[in-house]
GROMACS .gro file of C-alpha atoms in nm:
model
  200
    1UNK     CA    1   0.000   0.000   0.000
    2UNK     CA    2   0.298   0.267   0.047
    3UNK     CA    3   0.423   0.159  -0.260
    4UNK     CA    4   0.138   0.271  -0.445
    5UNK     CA    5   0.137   0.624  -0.292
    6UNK     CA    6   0.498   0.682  -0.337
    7UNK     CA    7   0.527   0.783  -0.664
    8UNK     CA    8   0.296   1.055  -0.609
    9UNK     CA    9   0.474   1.211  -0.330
   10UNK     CA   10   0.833   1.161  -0.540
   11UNK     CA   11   0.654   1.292  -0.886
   12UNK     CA   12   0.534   1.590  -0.685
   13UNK     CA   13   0.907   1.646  -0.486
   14UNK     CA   14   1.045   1.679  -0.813
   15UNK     CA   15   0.804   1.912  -0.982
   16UNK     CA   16   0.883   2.123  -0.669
   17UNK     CA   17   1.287   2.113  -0.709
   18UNK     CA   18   1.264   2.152  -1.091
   19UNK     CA   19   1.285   2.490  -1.150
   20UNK     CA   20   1.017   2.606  -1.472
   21UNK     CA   21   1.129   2.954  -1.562
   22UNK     CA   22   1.538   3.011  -1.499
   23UNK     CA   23   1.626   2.628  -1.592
   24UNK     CA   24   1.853   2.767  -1.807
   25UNK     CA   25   2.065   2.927  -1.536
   26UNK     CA   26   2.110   2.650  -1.322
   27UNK     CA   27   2.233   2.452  -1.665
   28UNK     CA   28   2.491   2.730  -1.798
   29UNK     CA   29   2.609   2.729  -1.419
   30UNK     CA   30   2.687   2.351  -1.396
   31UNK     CA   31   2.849   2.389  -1.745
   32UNK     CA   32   3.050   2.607  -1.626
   33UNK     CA   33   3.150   2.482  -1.305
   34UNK     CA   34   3.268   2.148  -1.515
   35UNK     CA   35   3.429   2.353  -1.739
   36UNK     CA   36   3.633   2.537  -1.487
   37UNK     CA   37   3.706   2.198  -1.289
   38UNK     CA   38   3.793   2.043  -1.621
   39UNK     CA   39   4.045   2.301  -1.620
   40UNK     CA   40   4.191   2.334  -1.323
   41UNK     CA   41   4.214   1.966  -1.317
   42UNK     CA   42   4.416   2.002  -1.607
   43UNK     CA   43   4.634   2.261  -1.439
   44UNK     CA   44   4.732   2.073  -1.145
   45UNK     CA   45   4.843   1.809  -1.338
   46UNK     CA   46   5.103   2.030  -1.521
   47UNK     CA   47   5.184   2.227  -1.258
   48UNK     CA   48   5.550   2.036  -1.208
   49UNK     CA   49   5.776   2.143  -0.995
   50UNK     CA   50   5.488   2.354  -0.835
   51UNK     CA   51   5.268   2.035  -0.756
   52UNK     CA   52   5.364   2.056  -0.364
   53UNK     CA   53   5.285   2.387  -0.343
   54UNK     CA   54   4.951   2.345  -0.515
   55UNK     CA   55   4.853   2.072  -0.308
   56UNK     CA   56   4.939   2.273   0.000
   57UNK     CA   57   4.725   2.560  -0.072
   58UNK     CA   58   4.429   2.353  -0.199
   59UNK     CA   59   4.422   2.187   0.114
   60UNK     CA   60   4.454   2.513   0.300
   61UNK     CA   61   4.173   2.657   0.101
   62UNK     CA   62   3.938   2.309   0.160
   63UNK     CA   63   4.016   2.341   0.544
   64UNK     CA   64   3.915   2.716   0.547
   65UNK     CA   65   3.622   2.674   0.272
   66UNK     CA   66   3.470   2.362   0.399
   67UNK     CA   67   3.312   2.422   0.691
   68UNK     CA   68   3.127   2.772   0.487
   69UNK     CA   69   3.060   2.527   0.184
   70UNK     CA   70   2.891   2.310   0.430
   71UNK     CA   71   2.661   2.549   0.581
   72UNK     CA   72   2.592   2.744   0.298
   73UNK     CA   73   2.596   2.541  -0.038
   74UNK     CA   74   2.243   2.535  -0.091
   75UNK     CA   75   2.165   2.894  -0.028
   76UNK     CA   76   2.214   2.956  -0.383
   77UNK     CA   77   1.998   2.698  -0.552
   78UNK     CA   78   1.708   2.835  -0.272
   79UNK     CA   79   1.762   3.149  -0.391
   80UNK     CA   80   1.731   2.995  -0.761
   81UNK     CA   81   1.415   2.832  -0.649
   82UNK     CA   82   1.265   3.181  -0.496
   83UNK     CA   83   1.412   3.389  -0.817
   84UNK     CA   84   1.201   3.143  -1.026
   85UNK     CA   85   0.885   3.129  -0.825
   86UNK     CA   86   0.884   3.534  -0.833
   87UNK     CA   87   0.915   3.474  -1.189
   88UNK     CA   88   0.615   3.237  -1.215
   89UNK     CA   89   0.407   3.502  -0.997
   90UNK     CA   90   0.512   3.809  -1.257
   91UNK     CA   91   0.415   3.619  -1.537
   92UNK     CA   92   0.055   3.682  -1.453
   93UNK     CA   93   0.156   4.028  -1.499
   94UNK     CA   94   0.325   3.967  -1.843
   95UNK     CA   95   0.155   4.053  -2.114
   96UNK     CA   96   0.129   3.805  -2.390
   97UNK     CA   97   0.319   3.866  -2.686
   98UNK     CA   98   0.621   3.918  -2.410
   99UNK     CA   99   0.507   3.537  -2.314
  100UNK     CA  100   0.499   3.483  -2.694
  101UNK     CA  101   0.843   3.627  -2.764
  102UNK     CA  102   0.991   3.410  -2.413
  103UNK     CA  103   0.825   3.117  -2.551
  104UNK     CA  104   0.997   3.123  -2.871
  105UNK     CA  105   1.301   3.241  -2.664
  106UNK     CA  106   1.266   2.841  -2.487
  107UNK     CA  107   1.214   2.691  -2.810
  108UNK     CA  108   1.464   2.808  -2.969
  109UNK     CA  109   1.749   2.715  -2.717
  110UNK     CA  110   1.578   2.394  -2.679
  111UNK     CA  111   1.626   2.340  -3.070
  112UNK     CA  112   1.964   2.490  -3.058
  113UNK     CA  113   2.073   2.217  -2.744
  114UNK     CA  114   1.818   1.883  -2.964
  115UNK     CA  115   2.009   1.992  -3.291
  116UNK     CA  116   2.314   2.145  -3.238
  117UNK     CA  117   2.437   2.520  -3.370
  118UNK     CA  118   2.509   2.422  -3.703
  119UNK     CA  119   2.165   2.293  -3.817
  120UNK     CA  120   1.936   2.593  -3.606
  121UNK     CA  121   2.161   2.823  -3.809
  122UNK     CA  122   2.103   2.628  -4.121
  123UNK     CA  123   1.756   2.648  -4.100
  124UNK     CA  124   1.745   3.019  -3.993
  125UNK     CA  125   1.923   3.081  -4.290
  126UNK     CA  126   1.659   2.887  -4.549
  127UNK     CA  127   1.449   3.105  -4.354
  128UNK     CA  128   1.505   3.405  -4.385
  129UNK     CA  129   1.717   3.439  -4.710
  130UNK     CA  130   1.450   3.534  -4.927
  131UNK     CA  131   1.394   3.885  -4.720
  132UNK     CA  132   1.780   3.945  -4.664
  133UNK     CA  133   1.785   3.916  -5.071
  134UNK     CA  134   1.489   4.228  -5.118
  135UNK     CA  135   1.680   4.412  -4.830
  136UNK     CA  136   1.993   4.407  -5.008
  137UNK     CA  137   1.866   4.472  -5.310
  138UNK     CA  138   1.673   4.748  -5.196
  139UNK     CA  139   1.936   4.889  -5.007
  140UNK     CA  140   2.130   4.855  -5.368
  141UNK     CA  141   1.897   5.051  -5.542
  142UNK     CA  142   1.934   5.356  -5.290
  143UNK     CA  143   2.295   5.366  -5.300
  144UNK     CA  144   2.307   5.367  -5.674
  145UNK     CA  145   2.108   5.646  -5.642
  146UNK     CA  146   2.358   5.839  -5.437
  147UNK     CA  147   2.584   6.082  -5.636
  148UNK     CA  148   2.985   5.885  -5.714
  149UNK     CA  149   2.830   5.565  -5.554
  150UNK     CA  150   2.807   5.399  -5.898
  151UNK     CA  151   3.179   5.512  -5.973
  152UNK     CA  152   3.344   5.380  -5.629
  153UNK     CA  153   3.119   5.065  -5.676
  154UNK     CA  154   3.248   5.015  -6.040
  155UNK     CA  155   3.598   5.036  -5.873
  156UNK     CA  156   3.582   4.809  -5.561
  157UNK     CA  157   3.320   4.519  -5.703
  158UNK     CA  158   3.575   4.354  -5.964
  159UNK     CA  159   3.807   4.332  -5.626
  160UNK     CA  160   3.578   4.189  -5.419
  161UNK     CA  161   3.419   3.964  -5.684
  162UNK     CA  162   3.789   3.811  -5.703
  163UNK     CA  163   3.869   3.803  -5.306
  164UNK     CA  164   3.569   3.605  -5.285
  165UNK     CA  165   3.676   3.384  -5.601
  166UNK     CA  166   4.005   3.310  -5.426
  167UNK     CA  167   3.782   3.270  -5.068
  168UNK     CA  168   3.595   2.992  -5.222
  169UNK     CA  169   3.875   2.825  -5.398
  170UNK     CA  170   4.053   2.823  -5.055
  171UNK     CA  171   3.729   2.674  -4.930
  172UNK     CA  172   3.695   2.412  -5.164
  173UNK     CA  173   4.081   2.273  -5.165
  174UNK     CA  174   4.056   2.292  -4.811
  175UNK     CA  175   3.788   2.090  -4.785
  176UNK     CA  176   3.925   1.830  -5.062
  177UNK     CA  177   4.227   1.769  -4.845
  178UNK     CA  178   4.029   1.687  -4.541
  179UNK     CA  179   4.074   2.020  -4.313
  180UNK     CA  180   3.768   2.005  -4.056
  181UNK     CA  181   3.807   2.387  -4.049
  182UNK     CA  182   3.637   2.409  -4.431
  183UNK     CA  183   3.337   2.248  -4.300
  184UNK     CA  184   3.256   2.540  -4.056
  185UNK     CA  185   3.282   2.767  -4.345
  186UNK     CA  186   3.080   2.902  -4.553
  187UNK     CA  187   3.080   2.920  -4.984
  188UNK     CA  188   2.968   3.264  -5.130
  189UNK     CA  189   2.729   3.185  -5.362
  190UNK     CA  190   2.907   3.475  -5.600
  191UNK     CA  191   2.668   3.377  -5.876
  192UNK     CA  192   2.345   3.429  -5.702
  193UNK     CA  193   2.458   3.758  -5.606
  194UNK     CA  194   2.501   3.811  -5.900
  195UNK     CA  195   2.198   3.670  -6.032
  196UNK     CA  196   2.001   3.891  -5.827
  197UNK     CA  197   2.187   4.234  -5.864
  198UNK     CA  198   2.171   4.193  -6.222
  199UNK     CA  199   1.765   4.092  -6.229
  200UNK     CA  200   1.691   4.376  -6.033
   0.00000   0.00000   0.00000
């Protein structure tokens, strides 16, 4: 008979230590506590001639530290807790396309951590594209209209246009001889620029 109300009580323990608004927080601070014990890890074990020293000061520190960590090393995830229960009772307040925008906010870092940077940006990119192209060619348009524009533009594009030739051949050898480096980095699609300059 306990065993059937148990779960209960443990579902609802953990709905109360999850936090629902500044999860986030409480992530990027354990990354970065690994992080930083990642590297001092590292640190100590080159430290050479220094080692003795090192240990001798850590162990100073943990017998000073310890008995404060002790006492006080959940004050800041109670104060995590309260931040995010203060949140939950503003959001009443909040109007909704705030909640909208926060929402997407969520969404989007939860895409970012499922997928990875690469692929969000990827599909940001397919996106949004098609309004960065009328932007730019907009944008075109008025600066042709501005007197010597057209003249300093006639100068500098036949530079650029090669830069960016030479840019993507670097690219593409790169690539072909297995540098991971290329893979990070983007082509520029030099004929669809100039596909669409030229249209417009």
């Amino acid at each position: 008979m306990a065993a059937e109300t148990q779960p209960p009580q443990i579902n609802e323990i953990k709905e109360e230590q999850e936090l629902k608004y500044l999860e986030f927080v409480q992530f990027a601070t354990l990354e970065a506590l690994m992080r930083c014990a990642i590297l001092y890890s590292y640190a100590k074990e080159r430290a050479g001639p220094l080692k003795p020293g090192v240990n001798t000061v850590e162990e100073a520190v943990k017998t000073v530290v310890a008995p404060v960590y002790d006492r006080f090393h959940l004050v800041p995830v109670e104060l995590l807790k309260y931040a995010d229960r203060k949140v939950g009772e503003l959001d009443r307040h909040v109007p909704s396309n705030v909640k909208k925008v926060s929402s997407q906010a969520r969404s989007v870092v939860s895409d970012v951590r499922r997928d990875g940077v690469s692929t969000f940006a990827k599909t940001i990119y397919s996106k949004y594209e098609p309004t960065a192209e009328q932007c730019a060619v907009s944008a075109w348009r008025k600066l042709n209209q501005l007197p010597l524009f057209p003249q300093v533009a006639n100068a500098v594009l036949p530079k650029a246009a090669y830069c960016t030739e030479k840019y993507n051949e670097v690219i593409v050898s790169s690539a072909e001889k297995g540098y991971r480096v290329s893979a990070y980095l983007p082509l520029v699609p030099t004929e669809k620029i100039a596909k669409v300059f030229n249209g417009n």
